[in-house]
Structure formats: structure tokens, C-alpha cells
mmCIF file with all atom_site columns, C-alpha atoms in Angstrom:
data_model
loop_
_atom_site.group_PDB
_atom_site.id
_atom_site.type_symbol
_atom_site.label_atom_id
_atom_site.label_alt_id
_atom_site.label_comp_id
_atom_site.label_asym_id
_atom_site.label_entity_id
_atom_site.label_seq_id
_atom_site.pdbx_PDB_ins_code
_atom_site.Cartn_x
_atom_site.Cartn_y
_atom_site.Cartn_z
_atom_site.occupancy
_atom_site.B_iso_or_equiv
_atom_site.pdbx_formal_charge
_atom_site.auth_seq_id
_atom_site.auth_comp_id
_atom_site.auth_asym_id
_atom_site.auth_atom_id
_atom_site.pdbx_PDB_model_num
ATOM 1   C CA . GLY A 1 1   ? 158.650 14.991 65.331 1.00 0.00 ? 8   GLY A CA 1
ATOM 2   C CA . GLN A 1 2   ? 156.768 15.827 68.661 1.00 0.00 ? 9   GLN A CA 1
ATOM 3   C CA . GLN A 1 3   ? 154.031 18.278 68.578 1.00 0.00 ? 10  GLN A CA 1
ATOM 4   C CA . VAL A 1 4   ? 151.896 20.169 70.716 1.00 0.00 ? 11  VAL A CA 1
ATOM 5   C CA . MET A 1 5   ? 148.621 21.513 69.126 1.00 0.00 ? 12  MET A CA 1
ATOM 6   C CA . GLN A 1 6   ? 146.350 23.849 70.991 1.00 0.00 ? 13  GLN A CA 1
ATOM 7   C CA . ILE A 1 7   ? 142.622 24.967 69.856 1.00 0.00 ? 14  ILE A CA 1
ATOM 8   C CA . PRO A 1 8   ? 141.041 27.217 69.215 1.00 0.00 ? 15  PRO A CA 1
ATOM 9   C CA . GLN A 1 9   ? 143.323 29.565 68.153 1.00 0.00 ? 16  GLN A CA 1
ATOM 10  C CA . TYR A 1 10  ? 140.642 32.702 69.472 1.00 0.00 ? 17  TYR A CA 1
ATOM 11  C CA . GLN A 1 11  ? 137.925 32.553 71.719 1.00 0.00 ? 18  GLN A CA 1
ATOM 12  C CA . HIS A 1 12  ? 135.614 35.395 72.029 1.00 0.00 ? 19  HIS A CA 1
ATOM 13  C CA . VAL A 1 13  ? 133.252 35.421 75.255 1.00 0.00 ? 20  VAL A CA 1
ATOM 14  C CA . GLN A 1 14  ? 130.639 37.826 76.820 1.00 0.00 ? 21  GLN A CA 1
ATOM 15  C CA . GLU A 1 15  ? 132.185 38.978 80.169 1.00 0.00 ? 22  GLU A CA 1
ATOM 16  C CA . GLY A 1 16  ? 130.805 36.442 82.673 1.00 0.00 ? 23  GLY A CA 1
ATOM 17  C CA . GLU A 1 17  ? 130.574 33.453 80.456 1.00 0.00 ? 24  GLU A CA 1
ATOM 18  C CA . ASP A 1 18  ? 132.979 30.311 80.667 1.00 0.00 ? 25  ASP A CA 1
ATOM 19  C CA . PHE A 1 19  ? 136.412 29.651 78.416 1.00 0.00 ? 26  PHE A CA 1
ATOM 20  C CA . THR A 1 20  ? 137.947 26.342 77.483 1.00 0.00 ? 27  THR A CA 1
ATOM 21  C CA . THR A 1 21  ? 141.263 25.576 75.643 1.00 0.00 ? 28  THR A CA 1
ATOM 22  C CA . TYR A 1 22  ? 142.419 22.250 74.749 1.00 0.00 ? 29  TYR A CA 1
ATOM 23  C CA . CYS A 1 23  ? 146.196 21.168 74.366 1.00 0.00 ? 30  CYS A CA 1
ATOM 24  C CA . ASN A 1 24  ? 146.964 17.896 72.767 1.00 0.00 ? 31  ASN A CA 1
ATOM 25  C CA . SER A 1 25  ? 150.169 16.285 72.502 1.00 0.00 ? 32  SER A CA 1
ATOM 26  C CA . SER A 1 26  ? 151.383 13.965 69.728 1.00 0.00 ? 33  SER A CA 1
ATOM 27  C CA . THR A 1 27  ? 153.255 11.942 72.139 1.00 0.00 ? 34  THR A CA 1
ATOM 28  C CA . THR A 1 28  ? 152.588 11.151 75.836 1.00 0.00 ? 35  THR A CA 1
ATOM 29  C CA . LEU A 1 29  ? 154.003 13.707 78.196 1.00 0.00 ? 36  LEU A CA 1
ATOM 30  C CA . SER A 1 30  ? 155.975 13.476 81.680 1.00 0.00 ? 37  SER A CA 1
ATOM 31  C CA . ASN A 1 31  ? 154.166 16.741 82.675 1.00 0.00 ? 38  ASN A CA 1
ATOM 32  C CA . ILE A 1 32  ? 152.312 19.700 81.003 1.00 0.00 ? 39  ILE A CA 1
ATOM 33  C CA . GLN A 1 33  ? 152.593 23.335 82.157 1.00 0.00 ? 40  GLN A CA 1
ATOM 34  C CA . TRP A 1 34  ? 150.287 26.354 81.514 1.00 0.00 ? 41  TRP A CA 1
ATOM 35  C CA . TYR A 1 35  ? 150.965 30.032 80.785 1.00 0.00 ? 42  TYR A CA 1
ATOM 36  C CA . LYS A 1 36  ? 149.155 33.190 80.441 1.00 0.00 ? 43  LYS A CA 1
ATOM 37  C CA . GLN A 1 37  ? 150.405 36.203 78.555 1.00 0.00 ? 44  GLN A CA 1
ATOM 38  C CA . ARG A 1 38  ? 149.097 39.633 78.961 1.00 0.00 ? 45  ARG A CA 1
ATOM 39  C CA . PRO A 1 39  ? 148.610 41.704 75.690 1.00 0.00 ? 46  PRO A CA 1
ATOM 40  C CA . GLY A 1 40  ? 151.966 43.008 75.553 1.00 0.00 ? 47  GLY A CA 1
ATOM 41  C CA . GLY A 1 41  ? 153.552 40.981 78.303 1.00 0.00 ? 48  GLY A CA 1
ATOM 42  C CA . HIS A 1 42  ? 155.526 38.122 78.895 1.00 0.00 ? 49  HIS A CA 1
ATOM 43  C CA . PRO A 1 43  ? 154.316 34.687 79.436 1.00 0.00 ? 50  PRO A CA 1
ATOM 44  C CA . VAL A 1 44  ? 153.433 33.695 83.361 1.00 0.00 ? 51  VAL A CA 1
ATOM 45  C CA . PHE A 1 45  ? 154.205 30.264 84.610 1.00 0.00 ? 52  PHE A CA 1
ATOM 46  C CA . LEU A 1 46  ? 150.479 29.406 86.294 1.00 0.00 ? 53  LEU A CA 1
ATOM 47  C CA . ILE A 1 47  ? 150.491 25.274 86.581 1.00 0.00 ? 54  ILE A CA 1
ATOM 48  C CA . GLN A 1 48  ? 151.959 22.534 86.135 1.00 0.00 ? 55  GLN A CA 1
ATOM 49  C CA . LEU A 1 49  ? 150.411 19.021 86.134 1.00 0.00 ? 56  LEU A CA 1
ATOM 50  C CA . VAL A 1 50  ? 152.020 15.636 86.415 1.00 0.00 ? 57  VAL A CA 1
ATOM 51  C CA . LYS A 1 51  ? 149.453 13.056 87.333 1.00 0.00 ? 58  LYS A CA 1
ATOM 52  C CA . SER A 1 52  ? 147.611 11.292 85.092 1.00 0.00 ? 59  SER A CA 1
ATOM 53  C CA . GLY A 1 53  ? 143.890 12.120 85.210 1.00 0.00 ? 60  GLY A CA 1
ATOM 54  C CA . GLU A 1 54  ? 145.105 15.316 87.634 1.00 0.00 ? 61  GLU A CA 1
ATOM 55  C CA . VAL A 1 55  ? 142.740 18.251 88.068 1.00 0.00 ? 62  VAL A CA 1
ATOM 56  C CA . LYS A 1 56  ? 143.919 21.310 89.925 1.00 0.00 ? 63  LYS A CA 1
ATOM 57  C CA . LYS A 1 57  ? 141.919 24.395 90.448 1.00 0.00 ? 64  LYS A CA 1
ATOM 58  C CA . GLN A 1 58  ? 143.193 27.990 90.868 1.00 0.00 ? 65  GLN A CA 1
ATOM 59  C CA . LYS A 1 59  ? 139.993 30.324 91.856 1.00 0.00 ? 66  LYS A CA 1
ATOM 60  C CA . ARG A 1 60  ? 138.011 30.226 88.520 1.00 0.00 ? 67  ARG A CA 1
ATOM 61  C CA . LEU A 1 61  ? 140.327 28.558 86.752 1.00 0.00 ? 68  LEU A CA 1
ATOM 62  C CA . THR A 1 62  ? 140.430 24.517 86.445 1.00 0.00 ? 69  THR A CA 1
ATOM 63  C CA . PHE A 1 63  ? 143.317 22.549 84.861 1.00 0.00 ? 70  PHE A CA 1
ATOM 64  C CA . GLN A 1 64  ? 143.054 19.191 83.984 1.00 0.00 ? 71  GLN A CA 1
ATOM 65  C CA . PHE A 1 65  ? 145.257 16.370 82.407 1.00 0.00 ? 72  PHE A CA 1
ATOM 66  C CA . GLY A 1 66  ? 143.963 13.864 80.566 1.00 0.00 ? 73  GLY A CA 1
ATOM 67  C CA . GLU A 1 67  ? 144.428 10.051 81.891 1.00 0.00 ? 74  GLU A CA 1
ATOM 68  C CA . ALA A 1 68  ? 146.840 9.299  78.751 1.00 0.00 ? 75  ALA A CA 1
ATOM 69  C CA . LYS A 1 69  ? 148.826 12.302 79.879 1.00 0.00 ? 76  LYS A CA 1
ATOM 70  C CA . LYS A 1 70  ? 148.539 13.222 75.996 1.00 0.00 ? 77  LYS A CA 1
ATOM 71  C CA . ASN A 1 71  ? 145.917 16.112 76.262 1.00 0.00 ? 78  ASN A CA 1
ATOM 72  C CA . SER A 1 72  ? 144.931 18.640 78.866 1.00 0.00 ? 79  SER A CA 1
ATOM 73  C CA . SER A 1 73  ? 142.603 21.622 79.295 1.00 0.00 ? 80  SER A CA 1
ATOM 74  C CA . LEU A 1 74  ? 142.161 24.739 80.711 1.00 0.00 ? 81  LEU A CA 1
ATOM 75  C CA . HIS A 1 75  ? 138.660 26.014 81.967 1.00 0.00 ? 82  HIS A CA 1
ATOM 76  C CA . ILE A 1 76  ? 137.671 29.337 83.325 1.00 0.00 ? 83  ILE A CA 1
ATOM 77  C CA . THR A 1 77  ? 134.348 29.958 84.878 1.00 0.00 ? 84  THR A CA 1
ATOM 78  C CA . ALA A 1 78  ? 132.952 33.424 84.798 1.00 0.00 ? 85  ALA A CA 1
ATOM 79  C CA . THR A 1 79  ? 135.447 35.051 82.932 1.00 0.00 ? 86  THR A CA 1
ATOM 80  C CA . GLN A 1 80  ? 136.370 38.710 83.580 1.00 0.00 ? 87  GLN A CA 1
ATOM 81  C CA . THR A 1 81  ? 138.177 41.445 82.073 1.00 0.00 ? 88  THR A CA 1
ATOM 82  C CA . THR A 1 82  ? 141.173 40.591 83.725 1.00 0.00 ? 89  THR A CA 1
ATOM 83  C CA . ASP A 1 83  ? 141.536 36.924 82.311 1.00 0.00 ? 90  ASP A CA 1
ATOM 84  C CA . VAL A 1 84  ? 142.388 38.728 79.093 1.00 0.00 ? 91  VAL A CA 1
ATOM 85  C CA . GLY A 1 85  ? 145.403 37.438 77.567 1.00 0.00 ? 92  GLY A CA 1
ATOM 86  C CA . THR A 1 86  ? 146.896 34.277 75.607 1.00 0.00 ? 93  THR A CA 1
ATOM 87  C CA . TYR A 1 87  ? 147.096 31.111 77.325 1.00 0.00 ? 94  TYR A CA 1
ATOM 88  C CA . PHE A 1 88  ? 149.675 28.408 76.472 1.00 0.00 ? 95  PHE A CA 1
ATOM 89  C CA . CYS A 1 89  ? 150.249 25.199 77.050 1.00 0.00 ? 96  CYS A CA 1
ATOM 90  C CA . ALA A 1 90  ? 153.670 23.514 76.808 1.00 0.00 ? 97  ALA A CA 1
ATOM 91  C CA . GLY A 1 91  ? 155.133 19.876 77.044 1.00 0.00 ? 98  GLY A CA 1
ATOM 92  C CA . PRO A 1 92  ? 158.598 19.084 77.812 1.00 0.00 ? 99  PRO A CA 1
ATOM 93  C CA . LYS A 1 93  ? 160.803 17.644 74.981 1.00 0.00 ? 100 LYS A CA 1
ATOM 94  C CA . SER A 1 94  ? 163.999 15.853 76.335 1.00 0.00 ? 101 SER A CA 1
ATOM 95  C CA . ASN A 1 95  ? 166.976 17.959 78.003 1.00 0.00 ? 102 ASN A CA 1
ATOM 96  C CA . TYR A 1 96  ? 164.015 19.922 79.791 1.00 0.00 ? 103 TYR A CA 1
ATOM 97  C CA . GLN A 1 97  ? 163.174 22.172 76.746 1.00 0.00 ? 104 GLN A CA 1
ATOM 98  C CA . LEU A 1 98  ? 159.471 23.080 75.930 1.00 0.00 ? 105 LEU A CA 1
ATOM 99  C CA . ILE A 1 99  ? 157.350 22.768 73.073 1.00 0.00 ? 106 ILE A CA 1
ATOM 100 C CA . TRP A 1 100 ? 154.781 25.246 73.174 1.00 0.00 ? 107 TRP A CA 1
ATOM 101 C CA . GLY A 1 101 ? 151.398 25.221 71.929 1.00 0.00 ? 108 GLY A CA 1
ATOM 102 C CA . ALA A 1 102 ? 150.372 27.851 69.825 1.00 0.00 ? 109 ALA A CA 1
ATOM 103 C CA . GLY A 1 103 ? 148.251 29.703 72.019 1.00 0.00 ? 110 GLY A CA 1
ATOM 104 C CA . THR A 1 104 ? 144.495 30.430 72.703 1.00 0.00 ? 111 THR A CA 1
ATOM 105 C CA . LYS A 1 105 ? 143.613 34.007 73.086 1.00 0.00 ? 112 LYS A CA 1
ATOM 106 C CA . LEU A 1 106 ? 140.462 35.059 74.959 1.00 0.00 ? 113 LEU A CA 1
ATOM 107 C CA . ILE A 1 107 ? 138.744 38.087 73.914 1.00 0.00 ? 114 ILE A CA 1
ATOM 108 C CA . ILE A 1 108 ? 135.826 39.803 76.093 1.00 0.00 ? 115 ILE A CA 1
ATOM 109 C CA . LYS A 1 109 ? 133.346 41.230 73.790 1.00 0.00 ? 116 LYS A CA 1
ATOM 110 C CA . PRO A 1 110 ? 132.421 45.064 74.777 1.00 0.00 ? 117 PRO A CA 1
ATOM 111 C CA . GLY B 2 1   ? 161.617 34.649 94.332 1.00 0.00 ? 7   GLY B CA 1
ATOM 112 C CA . ALA B 2 2   ? 162.494 33.335 90.486 1.00 0.00 ? 8   ALA B CA 1
ATOM 113 C CA . VAL B 2 3   ? 162.888 37.051 89.010 1.00 0.00 ? 9   VAL B CA 1
ATOM 114 C CA . VAL B 2 4   ? 164.296 37.176 85.809 1.00 0.00 ? 10  VAL B CA 1
ATOM 115 C CA . SER B 2 5   ? 165.479 40.333 84.114 1.00 0.00 ? 11  SER B CA 1
ATOM 116 C CA . GLN B 2 6   ? 166.086 41.532 80.758 1.00 0.00 ? 12  GLN B CA 1
ATOM 117 C CA . HIS B 2 7   ? 167.692 44.652 79.502 1.00 0.00 ? 13  HIS B CA 1
ATOM 118 C CA . PRO B 2 8   ? 167.042 46.706 77.600 1.00 0.00 ? 14  PRO B CA 1
ATOM 119 C CA . SER B 2 9   ? 163.398 46.070 77.583 1.00 0.00 ? 15  SER B CA 1
ATOM 120 C CA . TRP B 2 10  ? 163.154 47.704 73.767 1.00 0.00 ? 16  TRP B CA 1
ATOM 121 C CA . VAL B 2 11  ? 166.038 49.054 71.470 1.00 0.00 ? 17  VAL B CA 1
ATOM 122 C CA . ILE B 2 12  ? 166.137 50.520 68.243 1.00 0.00 ? 18  ILE B CA 1
ATOM 123 C CA . CYS B 2 13  ? 168.832 50.299 65.814 1.00 0.00 ? 19  CYS B CA 1
ATOM 124 C CA . LYS B 2 14  ? 170.114 50.765 62.412 1.00 0.00 ? 20  LYS B CA 1
ATOM 125 C CA . SER B 2 15  ? 170.400 47.969 59.822 1.00 0.00 ? 21  SER B CA 1
ATOM 126 C CA . GLY B 2 16  ? 173.841 46.135 59.603 1.00 0.00 ? 22  GLY B CA 1
ATOM 127 C CA . THR B 2 17  ? 174.434 47.159 63.711 1.00 0.00 ? 23  THR B CA 1
ATOM 128 C CA . SER B 2 18  ? 174.924 44.753 66.450 1.00 0.00 ? 24  SER B CA 1
ATOM 129 C CA . VAL B 2 19  ? 172.646 44.562 69.354 1.00 0.00 ? 25  VAL B CA 1
ATOM 130 C CA . LYS B 2 20  ? 173.142 42.779 72.724 1.00 0.00 ? 26  LYS B CA 1
ATOM 131 C CA . ILE B 2 21  ? 170.432 41.474 75.103 1.00 0.00 ? 27  ILE B CA 1
ATOM 132 C CA . GLU B 2 22  ? 170.955 40.835 78.523 1.00 0.00 ? 28  GLU B CA 1
ATOM 133 C CA . CYS B 2 23  ? 169.116 38.042 80.556 1.00 0.00 ? 29  CYS B CA 1
ATOM 134 C CA . ARG B 2 24  ? 169.653 37.656 84.683 1.00 0.00 ? 30  ARG B CA 1
ATOM 135 C CA . SER B 2 25  ? 168.401 35.360 86.740 1.00 0.00 ? 31  SER B CA 1
ATOM 136 C CA . LEU B 2 26  ? 167.764 37.907 90.172 1.00 0.00 ? 32  LEU B CA 1
ATOM 137 C CA . ASP B 2 27  ? 167.434 35.263 93.051 1.00 0.00 ? 33  ASP B CA 1
ATOM 138 C CA . PHE B 2 28  ? 168.411 32.184 91.815 1.00 0.00 ? 34  PHE B CA 1
ATOM 139 C CA . GLN B 2 29  ? 171.088 30.253 89.904 1.00 0.00 ? 35  GLN B CA 1
ATOM 140 C CA . ALA B 2 30  ? 169.823 29.266 86.307 1.00 0.00 ? 36  ALA B CA 1
ATOM 141 C CA . THR B 2 31  ? 171.564 26.471 84.929 1.00 0.00 ? 37  THR B CA 1
ATOM 142 C CA . THR B 2 32  ? 169.860 26.701 81.635 1.00 0.00 ? 38  THR B CA 1
ATOM 143 C CA . MET B 2 33  ? 168.506 29.528 79.942 1.00 0.00 ? 39  MET B CA 1
ATOM 144 C CA . PHE B 2 34  ? 166.558 29.884 76.970 1.00 0.00 ? 40  PHE B CA 1
ATOM 145 C CA . TRP B 2 35  ? 165.849 32.286 74.312 1.00 0.00 ? 41  TRP B CA 1
ATOM 146 C CA . TYR B 2 36  ? 162.523 32.690 72.696 1.00 0.00 ? 42  TYR B CA 1
ATOM 147 C CA . ARG B 2 37  ? 161.721 34.282 69.780 1.00 0.00 ? 43  ARG B CA 1
ATOM 148 C CA . GLN B 2 38  ? 158.100 35.875 69.317 1.00 0.00 ? 44  GLN B CA 1
ATOM 149 C CA . PHE B 2 39  ? 156.452 37.494 65.949 1.00 0.00 ? 45  PHE B CA 1
ATOM 150 C CA . PRO B 2 40  ? 153.380 39.401 66.405 1.00 0.00 ? 46  PRO B CA 1
ATOM 151 C CA . LYS B 2 41  ? 150.044 37.137 67.430 1.00 0.00 ? 47  LYS B CA 1
ATOM 152 C CA . GLN B 2 42  ? 152.435 33.850 67.148 1.00 0.00 ? 48  GLN B CA 1
ATOM 153 C CA . SER B 2 43  ? 153.486 31.732 69.949 1.00 0.00 ? 49  SER B CA 1
ATOM 154 C CA . LEU B 2 44  ? 157.248 31.380 71.219 1.00 0.00 ? 50  LEU B CA 1
ATOM 155 C CA . MET B 2 45  ? 159.747 30.157 69.204 1.00 0.00 ? 51  MET B CA 1
ATOM 156 C CA . LEU B 2 46  ? 162.865 28.588 70.736 1.00 0.00 ? 52  LEU B CA 1
ATOM 157 C CA . MET B 2 47  ? 165.642 30.090 69.090 1.00 0.00 ? 53  MET B CA 1
ATOM 158 C CA . ALA B 2 48  ? 168.587 28.145 71.539 1.00 0.00 ? 54  ALA B CA 1
ATOM 159 C CA . THR B 2 49  ? 169.173 26.771 75.063 1.00 0.00 ? 55  THR B CA 1
ATOM 160 C CA . SER B 2 50  ? 172.342 28.006 77.054 1.00 0.00 ? 56  SER B CA 1
ATOM 161 C CA . ASN B 2 51  ? 174.068 26.173 79.663 1.00 0.00 ? 57  ASN B CA 1
ATOM 162 C CA . GLU B 2 52  ? 176.674 27.854 81.715 1.00 0.00 ? 58  GLU B CA 1
ATOM 163 C CA . GLY B 2 53  ? 180.431 27.603 80.411 1.00 0.00 ? 59  GLY B CA 1
ATOM 164 C CA . SER B 2 54  ? 179.552 25.455 77.738 1.00 0.00 ? 60  SER B CA 1
ATOM 165 C CA . LYS B 2 55  ? 178.245 26.661 74.183 1.00 0.00 ? 61  LYS B CA 1
ATOM 166 C CA . ALA B 2 56  ? 174.504 26.933 73.042 1.00 0.00 ? 62  ALA B CA 1
ATOM 167 C CA . THR B 2 57  ? 172.321 24.631 71.455 1.00 0.00 ? 63  THR B CA 1
ATOM 168 C CA . TYR B 2 58  ? 170.630 26.094 68.519 1.00 0.00 ? 64  TYR B CA 1
ATOM 169 C CA . GLU B 2 59  ? 167.418 24.910 66.792 1.00 0.00 ? 65  GLU B CA 1
ATOM 170 C CA . GLN B 2 60  ? 167.227 24.344 63.470 1.00 0.00 ? 66  GLN B CA 1
ATOM 171 C CA . GLY B 2 61  ? 166.684 27.436 61.096 1.00 0.00 ? 67  GLY B CA 1
ATOM 172 C CA . VAL B 2 62  ? 168.433 29.715 63.871 1.00 0.00 ? 68  VAL B CA 1
ATOM 173 C CA . GLU B 2 63  ? 171.875 31.249 62.417 1.00 0.00 ? 69  GLU B CA 1
ATOM 174 C CA . LYS B 2 64  ? 174.404 30.847 65.326 1.00 0.00 ? 70  LYS B CA 1
ATOM 175 C CA . ASP B 2 65  ? 176.753 33.274 63.787 1.00 0.00 ? 71  ASP B CA 1
ATOM 176 C CA . LYS B 2 66  ? 173.962 35.804 63.873 1.00 0.00 ? 72  LYS B CA 1
ATOM 177 C CA . PHE B 2 67  ? 172.695 35.280 66.975 1.00 0.00 ? 73  PHE B CA 1
ATOM 178 C CA . LEU B 2 68  ? 175.381 34.808 69.249 1.00 0.00 ? 74  LEU B CA 1
ATOM 179 C CA . ILE B 2 69  ? 174.498 33.606 72.782 1.00 0.00 ? 75  ILE B CA 1
ATOM 180 C CA . ASN B 2 70  ? 176.992 33.545 76.085 1.00 0.00 ? 76  ASN B CA 1
ATOM 181 C CA . HIS B 2 71  ? 176.061 32.166 79.361 1.00 0.00 ? 77  HIS B CA 1
ATOM 182 C CA . ALA B 2 72  ? 178.874 33.306 81.265 1.00 0.00 ? 78  ALA B CA 1
ATOM 183 C CA . SER B 2 73  ? 177.894 32.868 84.551 1.00 0.00 ? 79  SER B CA 1
ATOM 184 C CA . LEU B 2 74  ? 174.779 31.182 86.284 1.00 0.00 ? 80  LEU B CA 1
ATOM 185 C CA . THR B 2 75  ? 172.628 34.379 86.519 1.00 0.00 ? 81  THR B CA 1
ATOM 186 C CA . LEU B 2 76  ? 173.648 35.853 82.971 1.00 0.00 ? 82  LEU B CA 1
ATOM 187 C CA . SER B 2 77  ? 173.231 35.071 79.499 1.00 0.00 ? 83  SER B CA 1
ATOM 188 C CA . THR B 2 78  ? 173.552 37.284 76.888 1.00 0.00 ? 84  THR B CA 1
ATOM 189 C CA . LEU B 2 79  ? 172.065 37.245 72.920 1.00 0.00 ? 85  LEU B CA 1
ATOM 190 C CA . THR B 2 80  ? 173.761 39.474 70.458 1.00 0.00 ? 86  THR B CA 1
ATOM 191 C CA . VAL B 2 81  ? 172.164 39.948 67.493 1.00 0.00 ? 87  VAL B CA 1
ATOM 192 C CA . THR B 2 82  ? 174.404 40.450 64.732 1.00 0.00 ? 88  THR B CA 1
ATOM 193 C CA . SER B 2 83  ? 174.863 42.965 61.423 1.00 0.00 ? 89  SER B CA 1
ATOM 194 C CA . ALA B 2 84  ? 170.636 43.393 62.048 1.00 0.00 ? 90  ALA B CA 1
ATOM 195 C CA . HIS B 2 85  ? 168.430 43.348 59.696 1.00 0.00 ? 91  HIS B CA 1
ATOM 196 C CA . PRO B 2 86  ? 164.677 44.642 59.531 1.00 0.00 ? 92  PRO B CA 1
ATOM 197 C CA . GLU B 2 87  ? 163.221 41.080 59.473 1.00 0.00 ? 93  GLU B CA 1
ATOM 198 C CA . ASP B 2 88  ? 164.807 40.375 62.754 1.00 0.00 ? 94  ASP B CA 1
ATOM 199 C CA . SER B 2 89  ? 162.654 42.933 64.318 1.00 0.00 ? 95  SER B CA 1
ATOM 200 C CA . SER B 2 90  ? 160.987 41.104 66.978 1.00 0.00 ? 96  SER B CA 1
ATOM 201 C CA . PHE B 2 91  ? 159.968 40.472 70.427 1.00 0.00 ? 97  PHE B CA 1
ATOM 202 C CA . TYR B 2 92  ? 162.987 38.432 72.067 1.00 0.00 ? 98  TYR B CA 1
ATOM 203 C CA . ILE B 2 93  ? 162.431 36.477 75.349 1.00 0.00 ? 99  ILE B CA 1
ATOM 204 C CA . CYS B 2 94  ? 164.668 34.667 77.815 1.00 0.00 ? 100 CYS B CA 1
ATOM 205 C CA . SER B 2 95  ? 163.679 32.247 80.319 1.00 0.00 ? 101 SER B CA 1
ATOM 206 C CA . ALA B 2 96  ? 165.755 30.431 83.335 1.00 0.00 ? 102 ALA B CA 1
ATOM 207 C CA . GLU B 2 97  ? 165.110 27.071 84.517 1.00 0.00 ? 103 GLU B CA 1
ATOM 208 C CA . THR B 2 98  ? 165.790 26.587 88.210 1.00 0.00 ? 104 THR B CA 1
ATOM 209 C CA . SER B 2 99  ? 167.704 23.448 89.427 1.00 0.00 ? 105 SER B CA 1
ATOM 210 C CA . GLY B 2 100 ? 165.326 21.333 90.737 1.00 0.00 ? 106 GLY B CA 1
ATOM 211 C CA . ARG B 2 101 ? 162.396 22.512 89.429 1.00 0.00 ? 107 ARG B CA 1
ATOM 212 C CA . ALA B 2 102 ? 162.150 20.336 86.398 1.00 0.00 ? 108 ALA B CA 1
ATOM 213 C CA . TYR B 2 103 ? 160.624 22.123 82.960 1.00 0.00 ? 109 TYR B CA 1
ATOM 214 C CA . GLU B 2 104 ? 159.780 25.154 85.355 1.00 0.00 ? 110 GLU B CA 1
ATOM 215 C CA . GLN B 2 105 ? 160.826 28.046 83.480 1.00 0.00 ? 111 GLN B CA 1
ATOM 216 C CA . TYR B 2 106 ? 160.610 31.703 84.448 1.00 0.00 ? 112 TYR B CA 1
ATOM 217 C CA . PHE B 2 107 ? 160.519 34.357 81.964 1.00 0.00 ? 113 PHE B CA 1
ATOM 218 C CA . GLY B 2 108 ? 162.160 37.628 81.707 1.00 0.00 ? 114 GLY B CA 1
ATOM 219 C CA . PRO B 2 109 ? 159.813 40.503 80.339 1.00 0.00 ? 115 PRO B CA 1
ATOM 220 C CA . GLY B 2 110 ? 160.977 40.353 76.922 1.00 0.00 ? 116 GLY B CA 1
ATOM 221 C CA . THR B 2 111 ? 162.914 43.016 74.852 1.00 0.00 ? 117 THR B CA 1
ATOM 222 C CA . ARG B 2 112 ? 161.541 44.826 71.631 1.00 0.00 ? 118 ARG B CA 1
ATOM 223 C CA . LEU B 2 113 ? 164.178 45.172 68.982 1.00 0.00 ? 119 LEU B CA 1
ATOM 224 C CA . THR B 2 114 ? 163.346 47.146 66.097 1.00 0.00 ? 120 THR B CA 1
ATOM 225 C CA . VAL B 2 115 ? 165.376 47.363 63.142 1.00 0.00 ? 121 VAL B CA 1
ATOM 226 C CA . THR B 2 116 ? 165.373 50.484 60.946 1.00 0.00 ? 122 THR B CA 1
#
């Protein structure tokens, strides 16, 4: 069946270093969404990408949607402690349900 | 806008009892609500999809008789965990989809259920 793979599972970075998480779908997606979940919290919608090759920026966050609309990435430049959390990608199934990636946990090294 | 609330935020119950969790969309009408379960350090797992006024659609492996879902109005869905057991202890999160915003979901804050 349809799958959404996300890597890496964890990424440890020093504060100020960059962070990237990658999402790959087994099928072409009409759109892809990214969510952030802070420790102990619930997922918060960040962005939705719709167009092939689309690139969107939110301050230090850069989101990309692949040309084939099967992969996506989230890149954070110069991480800060407020960036800590788990980042999930999600793609739509039929009937507007979402299939979630496993998430990438961003950990800032002390 | 697009605020979803859940009640209670946490609950402890004894094994064998039932627990009801409410999910409300506060400032919009939710044609569809979703119930997720999240185990520690794992991704969200969709349990069921509910549309207002109709029966919920359960994902494979989710017992419909154990996890009763009622979507009585466009702003309220409830999940009842019947005859709860310790293995049902988990973080339950609901989300709501607003009509006109395809695939964009707004999440409730979650309910931590602990069954002793």
C-alpha cells in the first residue's frame, strides 16, 4: 500500500548547525504537509506544498517539494533551541486522510 | 482561528471502566474529524475517521466495539474507550478538517489516558 518514509529518525545537532529531514512517498502526492510536534505537545501544521518543484520559506525553514511530487524536504538553517521537536511530513490518501511519516526528532546537543 | 479543543487533557482510570474523550472545533465547523493514537516516541497512528451524522470508518486493526466514535454535530466528536485495559494507555489526539481546506487538519492538544 501507499507509504511515506521519513529519514532520519533522529538528528543531533549543535545549536547553530543546520538540520534536514527527508520525506519520500511510494506514490505521487497531490500535496505534502509538514507538522512540528514539541515534546509533550500535539502536531502543529507548518505548511502545505502543492506544486511540483515548489520551494517555500518560513524564516529559517525551507520546504521543498520534488519535481515528481514524491519527495520533500525540510531544512532548518542555524538551529535554535526553540526548534527542538519532532518534524512530521504527511501526504494525503483518498478521502482526505493523511499518511504520516515516522517523524524526525531534532535534538540540540548541550 | 481553527482551534480544536479536547477534554479531558489527561485521565487515569481503572481497568475495566470506560472513558469518554471529547473533541470540539471551537471556531469552525468540522465536516470530518480524525482520531489518532500515539505511542511514546512513535508517529501518529490513525484510528478512525468520522463524518458528522454517519458511522465512523475504522482503520484496519482498530476494534470498533472497543473504540466507540460518535460525531453528533459539526463541532463535536467523542471517542469512548470501553472496558479499558492497561495496553490502551496512550496519547489520543483528534484533528478536524475544515471544508474548503483540503487535507489541512487542525489538531487538538491530545488526551493522555492511563489505565491502571
